[in-house]
CSV table of C-alpha atoms in Angstrom, one decimal:
chain,number,residue,atom,x,y,z
A,767,MET,CA,13.5,14.8,13.2
A,768,ALA,CA,17.1,14.6,14.7
A,769,VAL,CA,19.2,12.4,12.9
A,770,LYS,CA,20.7,9.5,15.2
A,771,PHE,CA,22.9,7.3,13.1
A,772,SER,CA,24.4,8.8,9.8
A,773,VAL,CA,26.2,6.7,7.8
A,774,SER,CA,28.5,8.3,4.9
A,775,ASN,CA,30.5,6.9,2.3
A,776,LEU,CA,31.0,3.2,4.0
A,777,ASP,CA,32.9,0.5,2.4
A,778,LEU,CA,32.9,-2.8,4.1
A,779,TYR,CA,35.1,-5.9,2.4
A,780,TYR,CA,35.3,-9.5,4.1
A,781,GLY,CA,38.7,-10.1,2.7
A,782,ASP,CA,38.7,-9.6,-0.9
A,783,PHE,CA,34.9,-9.4,-1.1
A,784,GLN,CA,33.0,-5.9,-0.8
A,785,ALA,CA,29.9,-6.4,1.2
A,786,LEU,CA,28.9,-2.7,1.5
A,787,LYS,CA,29.3,-0.1,-1.2
A,788,ASN,CA,29.7,3.4,-0.7
A,789,ILE,CA,26.9,3.7,1.9
A,790,ASN,CA,25.4,6.3,2.6
A,791,ILE,CA,22.1,6.7,4.9
A,792,ARG,CA,20.7,8.6,7.8
A,793,MET,CA,18.4,7.6,10.4
A,794,ASN,CA,16.1,9.5,12.7
A,795,GLU,CA,15.6,9.0,16.2
A,796,ASN,CA,12.0,7.9,17.2
A,797,GLU,CA,11.2,6.2,14.1
A,798,VAL,CA,11.5,2.5,12.8
A,799,THR,CA,13.7,2.3,10.0
A,800,ALA,CA,13.4,-1.0,7.9
A,801,PHE,CA,16.3,-2.6,5.6
A,802,ILE,CA,14.9,-4.8,3.2
A,803,GLY,CA,16.5,-6.7,0.3
A,804,PRO,CA,17.2,-10.7,-1.0
A,805,SER,CA,20.0,-12.9,1.2
A,806,GLY,CA,23.5,-11.7,1.1
A,807,CYS,CA,22.5,-8.2,-0.3
A,808,GLY,CA,24.5,-6.5,3.0
A,809,LYS,CA,21.6,-5.4,4.8
A,810,SER,CA,22.6,-7.3,8.1
A,811,THR,CA,26.3,-6.5,7.5
A,812,LEU,CA,25.3,-2.8,7.5
A,813,LEU,CA,22.8,-3.3,11.0
A,814,LYS,CA,25.9,-5.2,12.2
A,815,SER,CA,28.2,-2.1,11.7
A,816,LEU,CA,26.2,0.2,13.6
A,817,ASN,CA,27.6,-1.1,16.8
A,818,ARG,CA,30.7,-2.5,15.6
A,819,MET,CA,29.7,-6.4,15.8
A,820,ASN,CA,32.1,-6.8,12.2
A,821,ASP,CA,34.9,-5.8,14.4
A,822,LEU,CA,35.7,-9.3,15.4
A,823,VAL,CA,35.3,-11.0,12.0
A,824,GLU,CA,38.8,-11.8,10.9
A,825,GLY,CA,39.5,-9.8,7.5
A,826,CYS,CA,36.6,-7.3,8.0
A,827,LYS,CA,37.8,-4.0,6.7
A,828,ILE,CA,35.5,-1.0,7.3
A,829,THR,CA,36.4,2.8,5.0
A,830,GLY,CA,33.8,5.7,5.6
A,831,THR,CA,32.1,7.1,8.8
A,832,VAL,CA,29.2,5.9,11.0
A,833,LEU,CA,27.9,8.9,13.6
A,834,LEU,CA,26.0,8.1,16.5
A,835,ASP,CA,24.4,11.6,17.5
A,836,ASN,CA,27.2,13.1,15.8
A,837,VAL,CA,30.2,10.9,16.8
A,838,ASP,CA,32.4,8.7,15.1
A,839,ILE,CA,31.7,5.4,16.5
A,840,TYR,CA,34.7,3.4,15.1
A,841,LYS,CA,37.0,6.8,16.1
A,842,ASN,CA,35.9,8.7,19.0
A,843,MET,CA,33.6,6.1,21.2
A,844,GLU,CA,34.3,3.2,23.5
A,845,ILE,CA,33.0,0.0,22.4
A,846,THR,CA,31.4,-0.7,25.6
A,847,GLU,CA,29.4,2.7,25.7
A,848,LEU,CA,28.5,2.2,22.2
A,849,ARG,CA,26.9,-1.4,23.2
A,850,LYS,CA,25.2,0.6,25.5
A,851,ASN,CA,23.5,2.7,23.7
A,852,VAL,CA,23.2,0.7,20.6
A,853,GLY,CA,21.1,-2.4,21.6
A,854,MET,CA,20.7,-5.6,19.5
A,855,VAL,CA,17.9,-8.3,19.2
A,856,PHE,CA,18.7,-11.2,16.8
A,857,GLN,CA,16.6,-13.4,14.9
A,858,LYS,CA,16.7,-16.1,17.3
A,859,PRO,CA,15.8,-15.5,20.9
A,860,ASN,CA,19.2,-16.1,23.1
A,861,PRO,CA,18.5,-16.1,26.5
A,862,PHE,CA,21.2,-16.4,28.7
A,863,PRO,CA,21.0,-19.8,30.7
A,864,MET,CA,19.6,-18.1,34.2
A,865,SER,CA,16.4,-17.0,35.8
A,866,ILE,CA,14.4,-14.1,33.8
A,867,TYR,CA,15.2,-11.7,36.5
A,868,ASP,CA,19.4,-12.4,36.0
A,869,ASN,CA,18.7,-12.1,32.2
A,870,ILE,CA,17.4,-8.5,32.6
A,871,ALA,CA,19.9,-7.6,35.4
A,872,TYR,CA,23.0,-9.1,33.5
A,873,GLY,CA,23.4,-5.6,31.5
A,874,PRO,CA,22.8,-3.1,34.8
A,875,ARG,CA,25.0,-5.3,37.0
A,876,THR,CA,27.7,-5.3,34.2
A,877,HIS,CA,27.5,-1.5,34.4
A,878,GLY,CA,27.8,-1.3,37.8
A,879,ILE,CA,24.3,-1.6,39.3
A,880,LYS,CA,24.7,-3.6,42.5
A,881,ARG,CA,21.7,-2.2,44.7
A,882,LYS,CA,18.8,-4.7,44.7
A,883,SER,CA,15.7,-2.2,44.7
A,884,GLN,CA,17.4,-0.3,41.9
A,885,LEU,CA,18.0,-3.7,39.8
A,886,ASP,CA,14.0,-4.5,40.9
A,887,GLU,CA,13.1,-1.6,39.4
A,888,ILE,CA,15.1,-1.8,36.0
A,889,VAL,CA,13.4,-5.4,35.7
A,890,GLU,CA,10.2,-4.6,36.5
A,891,THR,CA,10.3,-1.4,33.9
A,892,SER,CA,12.3,-3.1,31.2
A,893,LEU,CA,9.9,-6.2,31.4
A,894,LYS,CA,6.8,-3.8,31.4
A,895,GLN,CA,8.2,-2.1,28.0
A,896,ALA,CA,8.7,-5.3,26.4
A,897,SER,CA,5.3,-6.2,27.0
A,898,ILE,CA,5.9,-9.4,28.9
A,899,TRP,CA,5.8,-8.3,32.7
A,900,GLU,CA,2.3,-9.5,33.2
A,901,GLU,CA,3.1,-13.0,31.9
A,902,VAL,CA,6.5,-13.5,34.1
A,903,LYS,CA,6.3,-11.3,37.0
A,904,ASP,CA,5.2,-14.7,38.9
A,905,ARG,CA,8.3,-16.3,38.3
A,906,LEU,CA,11.3,-14.3,37.7
A,907,LYS,CA,13.4,-16.5,39.3
A,908,LYS,CA,12.7,-19.6,37.1
A,909,SER,CA,14.8,-20.1,34.0
A,910,ALA,CA,14.4,-17.9,31.1
A,911,LEU,CA,14.8,-21.2,28.8
A,912,GLY,CA,11.2,-22.3,30.2
A,913,LEU,CA,9.9,-19.2,28.2
A,914,SER,CA,7.9,-19.7,24.8
A,915,GLY,CA,9.5,-18.4,21.9
A,916,GLY,CA,7.8,-15.5,21.4
A,917,GLN,CA,8.4,-15.1,25.2
A,918,GLN,CA,12.1,-15.1,25.0
A,919,GLN,CA,12.2,-12.9,22.5
A,920,ARG,CA,10.5,-10.0,24.1
A,921,LEU,CA,12.6,-11.1,27.2
A,922,CYS,CA,15.5,-10.5,24.8
A,923,ILE,CA,14.1,-6.8,23.8
A,924,ALA,CA,13.2,-6.3,27.6
A,925,ARG,CA,17.3,-7.4,28.3
A,926,ALA,CA,18.2,-4.7,25.5
A,927,LEU,CA,16.1,-2.2,27.2
A,928,ALA,CA,17.6,-2.8,30.6
A,929,VAL,CA,20.7,-0.8,29.9
A,930,LYS,CA,18.6,2.2,28.7
A,931,PRO,CA,19.5,2.7,24.9
A,932,GLU,CA,18.9,5.0,22.5
A,933,VAL,CA,18.7,2.6,19.6
A,934,ILE,CA,17.6,-1.1,19.1
A,935,LEU,CA,18.9,-3.0,16.1
A,936,MET,CA,16.5,-6.1,15.3
A,937,ASP,CA,17.9,-8.6,12.8
A,938,GLU,CA,14.7,-10.4,11.9
A,939,PRO,CA,13.6,-10.3,15.3
A,940,THR,CA,10.3,-12.3,14.4
A,941,SER,CA,11.0,-14.5,11.6
A,942,ALA,CA,11.2,-17.6,14.1
A,943,LEU,CA,7.8,-16.8,15.8
A,944,ASP,CA,4.2,-17.6,15.2
A,945,PRO,CA,1.9,-15.0,14.0
A,946,ILE,CA,0.8,-13.9,17.6
A,947,SER,CA,4.0,-13.4,18.6
A,948,THR,CA,5.0,-11.4,15.7
A,949,MET,CA,2.2,-9.3,16.1
A,950,LYS,CA,3.2,-8.4,20.1
A,951,ILE,CA,6.7,-7.8,18.9
A,952,GLU,CA,5.1,-5.5,16.1
A,953,GLU,CA,3.3,-3.6,18.4
A,954,LEU,CA,6.2,-3.5,20.8
A,955,CYS,CA,8.1,-1.6,18.1
A,956,PHE,CA,5.5,0.8,17.8
A,957,ASP,CA,5.4,1.9,21.3
A,958,LEU,CA,9.2,2.0,21.7
A,959,LYS,CA,9.8,4.0,19.1
A,960,LYS,CA,8.3,7.2,21.0
A,961,GLU,CA,11.5,6.8,23.1
A,962,TYR,CA,14.0,5.1,21.5
A,963,THR,CA,15.1,4.4,17.6
A,964,ILE,CA,14.4,1.0,15.9
A,965,ILE,CA,16.4,-0.5,12.7
A,966,ILE,CA,14.9,-3.6,12.1
A,967,VAL,CA,16.2,-6.0,9.0
A,968,THR,CA,13.0,-8.0,7.8
A,969,HIS,CA,12.4,-10.6,4.7
A,970,ASN,CA,8.7,-9.8,5.4
A,971,MET,CA,7.6,-7.4,3.2
A,972,GLN,CA,4.1,-6.8,5.2
A,973,GLN,CA,6.3,-6.2,8.1
A,974,ALA,CA,8.1,-3.4,7.2
A,975,THR,CA,4.9,-1.7,5.7
A,976,ARG,CA,3.2,-2.4,8.9
A,977,ILE,CA,6.1,-1.0,11.4
A,978,SER,CA,8.6,1.0,9.6
A,979,ASP,CA,8.4,4.6,8.9
A,980,LYS,CA,11.4,5.0,6.4
A,981,THR,CA,12.7,1.8,4.1
A,982,ALA,CA,15.9,1.2,2.8
A,983,PHE,CA,16.1,-1.7,0.0
A,984,PHE,CA,19.5,-3.3,-0.4
A,985,LEU,CA,20.6,-5.0,-3.3
A,986,HIS,CA,24.5,-6.6,-4.0
A,987,GLY,CA,25.9,-4.3,-1.2
A,988,GLU,CA,24.3,-1.1,-2.2
A,989,ILE,CA,21.5,1.1,-1.2
A,990,VAL,CA,19.0,1.1,-4.2
A,991,GLU,CA,16.4,3.0,-2.7
A,992,PHE,CA,15.7,4.8,0.6
A,993,GLY,CA,12.5,6.7,1.5
A,994,GLU,CA,9.1,6.8,3.4
A,995,THR,CA,8.2,3.4,3.7
A,996,GLY,CA,4.7,4.4,2.1
A,997,GLN,CA,6.2,5.7,-1.0
A,998,ILE,CA,8.6,2.6,-1.4
A,999,PHE,CA,5.7,0.0,-0.9
A,1000,ALA,CA,3.3,2.1,-3.0
A,1001,MET,CA,5.2,3.8,-5.5
A,1002,PRO,CA,8.9,2.8,-5.8
A,1003,LYS,CA,11.2,4.9,-7.8
A,1004,ASP,CA,13.6,2.1,-9.1
A,1005,LYS,CA,12.6,-0.8,-11.2
A,1006,ARG,CA,14.8,-2.7,-9.1
A,1007,THR,CA,12.8,-1.9,-5.8
A,1008,GLU,CA,9.7,-2.6,-7.7
A,1009,ASP,CA,10.8,-5.8,-9.0
A,1010,TYR,CA,12.1,-7.2,-5.7
A,1011,ILE,CA,9.1,-6.0,-3.6
A,1012,THR,CA,6.4,-7.2,-6.4
A,1013,GLY,CA,8.4,-10.9,-5.9
A,1014,ARG,CA,9.6,-10.7,-9.6
A,1015,PHE,CA,13.3,-11.6,-8.0
A,1016,GLY,CA,15.0,-12.5,-5.1
B,1163,MET,CA,8.8,-16.5,-10.8
B,1164,ARG,CA,5.4,-15.4,-10.0
B,1165,SER,CA,3.5,-16.8,-13.1
B,1166,ASN,CA,0.4,-18.0,-11.1
B,1167,PHE,CA,0.1,-14.0,-9.8
B,1168,ASP,CA,0.8,-12.9,-13.4
B,1169,ALA,CA,-1.8,-15.3,-14.5
B,1170,GLN,CA,-4.3,-13.8,-12.0
B,1171,LEU,CA,-3.7,-10.2,-13.2
B,1172,LYS,CA,-4.0,-11.1,-16.9
B,1173,GLU,CA,-7.5,-12.5,-16.0
B,1174,LEU,CA,-8.3,-9.6,-13.8
B,1175,ASN,CA,-7.4,-7.2,-17.5
B,1176,LEU,CA,-10.0,-9.7,-19.5
B,1177,ASP,CA,-12.6,-9.2,-16.7
B,1178,MET,CA,-12.2,-5.3,-16.7
B,1179,LEU,CA,-12.1,-5.8,-20.5
B,1180,LYS,CA,-15.3,-7.7,-20.6
B,1181,MET,CA,-17.1,-5.5,-18.2
B,1182,ALA,CA,-16.1,-2.4,-20.2
B,1183,GLY,CA,-17.5,-4.4,-23.4
B,1184,GLU,CA,-20.8,-4.8,-21.3
B,1185,VAL,CA,-21.4,-1.2,-20.2
B,1186,GLU,CA,-20.6,-0.1,-23.9
B,1187,ASN,CA,-23.6,-2.3,-24.9
B,1188,ILE,CA,-26.1,-1.1,-22.2
B,1189,ILE,CA,-25.3,2.3,-23.3
B,1190,ASN,CA,-25.9,1.5,-27.0
B,1191,MET,CA,-29.2,-0.7,-25.8
B,1192,SER,CA,-30.3,2.1,-23.7
B,1193,MET,CA,-30.1,4.6,-26.6
B,1194,ARG,CA,-31.8,2.4,-29.2
B,1195,ALA,CA,-34.5,1.5,-26.7
B,1196,PHE,CA,-34.9,5.4,-26.1
B,1197,LEU,CA,-34.7,6.6,-29.7
B,1198,LYS,CA,-36.8,4.1,-31.2
B,1199,GLY,CA,-39.3,3.6,-28.4
B,1200,GLU,CA,-38.6,-0.1,-28.5
B,1201,HIS,CA,-40.2,-1.4,-25.3
B,1202,ASP,CA,-38.6,-5.2,-25.5
B,1203,VAL,CA,-34.9,-3.2,-25.8
B,1204,ALA,CA,-35.7,-1.3,-22.9
B,1205,ARG,CA,-37.0,-4.3,-21.0
B,1206,GLU,CA,-34.0,-6.2,-22.2
B,1207,THR,CA,-31.4,-3.4,-20.9
B,1208,ILE,CA,-33.1,-3.4,-17.7
B,1209,GLU,CA,-32.2,-6.7,-17.4
B,1210,TYR,CA,-29.0,-6.4,-18.8
B,1211,ASP,CA,-28.2,-4.4,-15.9
B,1212,TYR,CA,-28.1,-7.4,-13.3
B,1213,GLN,CA,-25.7,-9.2,-15.7
B,1214,ILE,CA,-23.4,-6.1,-15.3
B,1215,ASN,CA,-24.0,-6.2,-11.6
B,1216,GLU,CA,-23.1,-9.9,-11.7
B,1217,ILE,CA,-19.8,-9.1,-13.3
B,1218,GLU,CA,-18.9,-6.2,-10.9
B,1219,ARG,CA,-19.1,-9.2,-8.2
B,1220,GLN,CA,-17.0,-11.6,-10.0
B,1221,ILE,CA,-14.3,-8.8,-10.3
B,1222,GLU,CA,-14.7,-7.8,-6.4
B,1223,ARG,CA,-14.4,-11.6,-5.4
B,1224,ARG,CA,-11.3,-11.6,-7.7
B,1225,CYS,CA,-9.6,-8.7,-6.3
B,1226,LEU,CA,-10.2,-9.4,-3.0
B,1227,LYS,CA,-8.8,-13.1,-3.3
B,1228,LEU,CA,-5.7,-11.3,-4.9
B,1229,LEU,CA,-5.2,-9.0,-1.8
B,1230,LEU,CA,-5.6,-11.7,0.5
B,1231,GLN,CA,-3.5,-14.2,-1.2
B,1232,GLN,CA,-0.8,-12.1,-3.0
B,1233,GLN,CA,-0.9,-9.0,-0.6
B,1234,PRO,CA,0.2,-6.8,-3.5
B,1235,VAL,CA,2.5,-3.7,-3.2
B,1236,ALA,CA,3.7,-1.2,-5.9
B,1237,THR,CA,2.0,-1.8,-9.5
B,1238,ASP,CA,0.2,-4.9,-8.3
B,1239,LEU,CA,-1.5,-3.1,-5.4
B,1240,ARG,CA,-2.0,0.2,-7.3
B,1241,ARG,CA,-3.7,-1.8,-10.3
B,1242,ILE,CA,-6.0,-4.2,-7.8
B,1243,SER,CA,-7.1,-1.0,-6.0
B,1244,SER,CA,-7.8,0.7,-9.1
B,1245,ALA,CA,-9.9,-1.7,-10.5
B,1246,LEU,CA,-11.9,-2.2,-7.2
B,1247,LYS,CA,-12.8,1.7,-7.8
B,1248,MET,CA,-13.2,1.6,-11.2
B,1249,ILE,CA,-15.7,-1.1,-11.2
B,1250,THR,CA,-18.1,1.0,-8.7
B,1251,ASP,CA,-18.3,3.5,-11.7
B,1252,MET,CA,-19.1,0.9,-14.5
B,1253,GLU,CA,-21.6,-0.4,-12.3
B,1254,ARG,CA,-23.4,2.8,-11.7
B,1255,ILE,CA,-23.1,3.5,-15.6
B,1256,GLY,CA,-25.0,0.3,-16.1
B,1257,ASP,CA,-28.0,1.4,-13.3
B,1258,GLN,CA,-27.9,4.5,-15.4
B,1259,ALA,CA,-28.6,3.3,-18.8
B,1260,ALA,CA,-31.2,0.9,-17.4
B,1261,ASP,CA,-32.6,4.2,-15.9
B,1262,ILE,CA,-32.7,5.6,-19.5
B,1263,ALA,CA,-34.6,2.3,-20.6
B,1264,GLN,CA,-37.1,2.5,-17.7
B,1265,LEU,CA,-37.7,6.1,-18.9
B,1266,SER,CA,-38.0,5.2,-22.7
B,1267,LEU,CA,-41.2,3.1,-21.7
B,1268,ARG,CA,-43.0,5.9,-21.3
B,1269,PHE,CA,-42.4,7.1,-25.0
B,1270,GLU,CA,-44.2,5.4,-27.7
B,1271,ASN,CA,-42.5,5.0,-31.3
B,1272,GLY,CA,-42.4,8.4,-32.8
B,1273,MET,CA,-43.1,10.3,-29.9
B,1274,VAL,CA,-39.5,11.4,-29.3
B,1275,PRO,CA,-39.0,14.5,-31.4
B,1276,GLN,CA,-36.3,14.0,-34.5
B,1277,LYS,CA,-34.1,16.5,-33.3
B,1278,LEU,CA,-31.8,14.9,-31.0
B,1279,ASN,CA,-28.5,14.8,-32.5
B,1280,HIS,CA,-27.1,16.1,-29.4
B,1281,ILE,CA,-28.5,13.2,-27.0
B,1282,VAL,CA,-27.1,10.5,-29.5
B,1283,SER,CA,-24.1,12.1,-29.6
B,1284,MET,CA,-24.0,12.3,-25.7
B,1285,ALA,CA,-24.4,8.8,-26.2
B,1286,SER,CA,-21.7,7.6,-28.3
B,1287,GLU,CA,-19.2,10.2,-26.5
B,1288,THR,CA,-19.7,8.4,-23.4
B,1289,SER,CA,-19.9,4.9,-24.6
B,1290,LYS,CA,-16.5,5.8,-26.2
B,1291,MET,CA,-15.0,7.7,-23.1
B,1292,VAL,CA,-15.4,4.1,-21.1
B,1293,THR,CA,-14.2,2.1,-23.5
B,1294,ASP,CA,-11.1,4.3,-23.9
B,1295,ALA,CA,-10.6,4.3,-20.0
B,1296,ILE,CA,-10.5,0.6,-19.6
B,1297,ASN,CA,-8.2,0.3,-22.6
B,1298,ALA,CA,-6.0,3.2,-21.0
B,1299,TYR,CA,-6.0,0.6,-18.0
B,1300,VAL,CA,-5.3,-2.5,-19.8
B,1301,SER,CA,-2.4,-0.9,-21.8
B,1302,SER,CA,-1.1,1.2,-19.0
B,1303,ASP,CA,-1.7,4.4,-21.1
B,1304,THR,CA,-1.9,7.8,-19.3
B,1305,SER,CA,-2.5,9.8,-22.1
B,1306,LEU,CA,-5.4,8.1,-23.4
B,1307,ALA,CA,-6.7,8.3,-19.6
B,1308,GLU,CA,-5.9,11.7,-19.9
B,1309,LYS,CA,-8.1,12.3,-23.2
B,1310,VAL,CA,-10.9,10.8,-21.6
B,1311,ILE,CA,-10.8,13.1,-18.7
B,1312,THR,CA,-10.6,16.2,-21.3
B,1313,ASP,CA,-13.4,14.5,-23.6
B,1314,ASP,CA,-16.0,14.9,-20.7
B,1315,ASP,CA,-15.8,18.8,-21.6
B,1316,ARG,CA,-17.5,17.8,-24.8
B,1317,VAL,CA,-20.6,15.9,-23.2
B,1318,ASP,CA,-21.1,18.8,-21.0
B,1319,GLU,CA,-21.3,20.9,-23.9
B,1320,LEU,CA,-23.6,18.5,-25.6
B,1321,PHE,CA,-25.5,18.7,-22.1
B,1322,ASN,CA,-26.1,22.0,-22.5
B,1323,GLU,CA,-26.8,22.0,-26.3
B,1324,VAL,CA,-29.6,19.4,-25.2
B,1325,LYS,CA,-30.9,22.1,-22.7
B,1326,ASP,CA,-31.1,24.8,-25.6
B,1327,ASP,CA,-32.9,22.5,-27.5
B,1328,LEU,CA,-35.4,21.5,-25.4
B,1329,ILE,CA,-36.1,24.8,-23.9
B,1330,GLU,CA,-37.2,25.5,-27.9
B,1331,PHE,CA,-39.0,22.2,-28.2
B,1332,ILE,CA,-41.1,23.5,-25.2
B,1333,ARG,CA,-41.4,27.0,-26.7
B,1334,ASN,CA,-42.8,25.4,-29.7
B,1335,ASN,CA,-44.9,22.7,-28.3
B,1336,ILE,CA,-46.4,23.8,-25.2
B,1337,GLU,CA,-48.6,20.5,-24.7
B,1338,VAL,CA,-45.2,18.1,-24.4
B,1339,GLY,CA,-43.3,19.8,-21.2
B,1340,GLU,CA,-43.8,16.6,-19.5
B,1341,GLN,CA,-42.0,14.5,-22.1
B,1342,ALA,CA,-39.3,17.4,-22.4
B,1343,ILE,CA,-38.6,16.8,-18.8
B,1344,ASP,CA,-38.4,12.9,-19.5
B,1345,LEU,CA,-35.8,14.1,-22.2
B,1346,LEU,CA,-33.5,16.2,-20.3
B,1347,MET,CA,-33.3,13.7,-17.5
B,1348,VAL,CA,-32.2,11.2,-20.5
B,1349,ALA,CA,-29.5,13.7,-21.1
B,1350,LYS,CA,-28.7,14.2,-17.5
B,1351,TYR,CA,-28.3,10.3,-17.3
B,1352,PHE,CA,-25.5,10.7,-20.2
B,1353,GLU,CA,-23.7,13.4,-18.5
B,1354,ARG,CA,-23.8,11.4,-15.4
B,1355,ILE,CA,-22.4,8.7,-17.6
B,1356,GLY,CA,-19.8,10.7,-18.5
B,1357,ASP,CA,-18.7,11.8,-14.9
B,1358,HIS,CA,-18.5,8.1,-14.0
B,1359,ALA,CA,-16.4,7.6,-17.2
B,1360,VAL,CA,-13.9,10.4,-16.0
B,1361,ASN,CA,-13.7,8.6,-12.4
B,1362,ILE,CA,-12.8,5.7,-14.2
B,1363,ALA,CA,-10.1,7.4,-16.1
B,1364,GLU,CA,-8.8,9.2,-12.9
B,1365,TRP,CA,-8.2,5.8,-11.4
B,1366,VAL,CA,-6.8,4.7,-14.6
B,1367,VAL,CA,-3.9,7.4,-14.3
B,1368,PHE,CA,-3.5,6.5,-10.7
B,1369,SER,CA,-3.1,2.9,-11.3
B,1370,ILE,CA,0.2,4.1,-13.5
B,1371,THR,CA,1.3,7.1,-11.6
B,1372,GLY,CA,0.4,6.4,-8.2
B,1373,VAL,CA,-1.0,10.1,-8.2
B,1374,HIS,CA,-5.1,10.3,-8.0
B,1375,LYS,CA,-6.6,13.9,-8.8
B,1376,ASN,CA,-3.3,15.7,-8.4
B,1377,SER,CA,-2.7,14.3,-4.9
B,1378,LYS,CA,-0.5,11.3,-3.5
B,1379,ILE,CA,-3.0,9.0,-1.7
B,1380,MET,CA,-0.4,6.6,-0.6
């Protein structure tokens, strides 16, 4: 399995506060990697570092390297290229206040695609990949804000897919969704990993066991343990991992 | 922080100890019924088996409720899943003790040959193996569980000695062939009880180490 993201000796500071400490982790392509840990442990911070979303945070300082396909994303890659390759889905669905069609076409248009037939195809393919096409195909011109929370989240995934990324980052994508919508997103992750690399932050332990191949447990800005998900949840090596996943702290 | 869950796991331990105690009792009762030809005890043993089946149901219910409510992981998952596997073997031991009692109803007092030391030893060895296996589970003691696994060699040796005893018994008492076969079956039941105790001990090792019979199953 080829390595997609390789993070080495990464330290991240918000002013004087060190949010990530000497992070070393490799994430394989066509796998789902889950980041787990208590609030404030650094998992979302690392996720955001993977497409440089911390750049805009005042006082944020990063050292170490983050390689995407062996290219240093902080030194040798344009941020627009990075963001095209690494899409992101957030905790709260955030469709743009425009039609379903325009939400999906927004990214490709930004990247210069203007031809309607081409955009039509991208919209349909992306919505199909995100398992929402059947639900919205007859109302593509309607506002995306009229969709349910679960549909909005799948729309956001479709929007991320529309620019043909290689990696999808998900920051607690189902924490605001009901069980059925959650199941749909989880099923989707399972399908999408055949073509994409997925990295997901989740507070739901069962979700991590269901959808991820590898799991990293974070605590106080460090990765305590990283390994096969089955091993982490059945036989964790570190007592802190055991204590966290069994609910003894956190 | 997780006092309710921990309290339920303690209850599970107590249930397991209780079931092990009942299994130890039924092995001893079946032995008494068999050795002394006490038919009352034999019938009591057969009834007692239903009690063990009921404890198995209770533990099953508790484990399934824990799986549903707590969605356990790591040590919790291994302990609860092991308990579910272990009670199946304990229940089978109860069945086999009842089978021994059933056979003993065919013997009248005094019909059983005196030279049965090896069968008596099989009963006490297997009873101790079950107790040790459950104690190993409750105290998370891998070495005690591994001892149970090796103790089974002694039970197998005893079974072979019983066979030799019975061959000699038939040679000297040709008219009691049928009785000898019953005795051999009793010994075979004890030998199987030893195997079940080994199964229990193997799940104890899994609950502690995550490894079952040298392979990682999760």
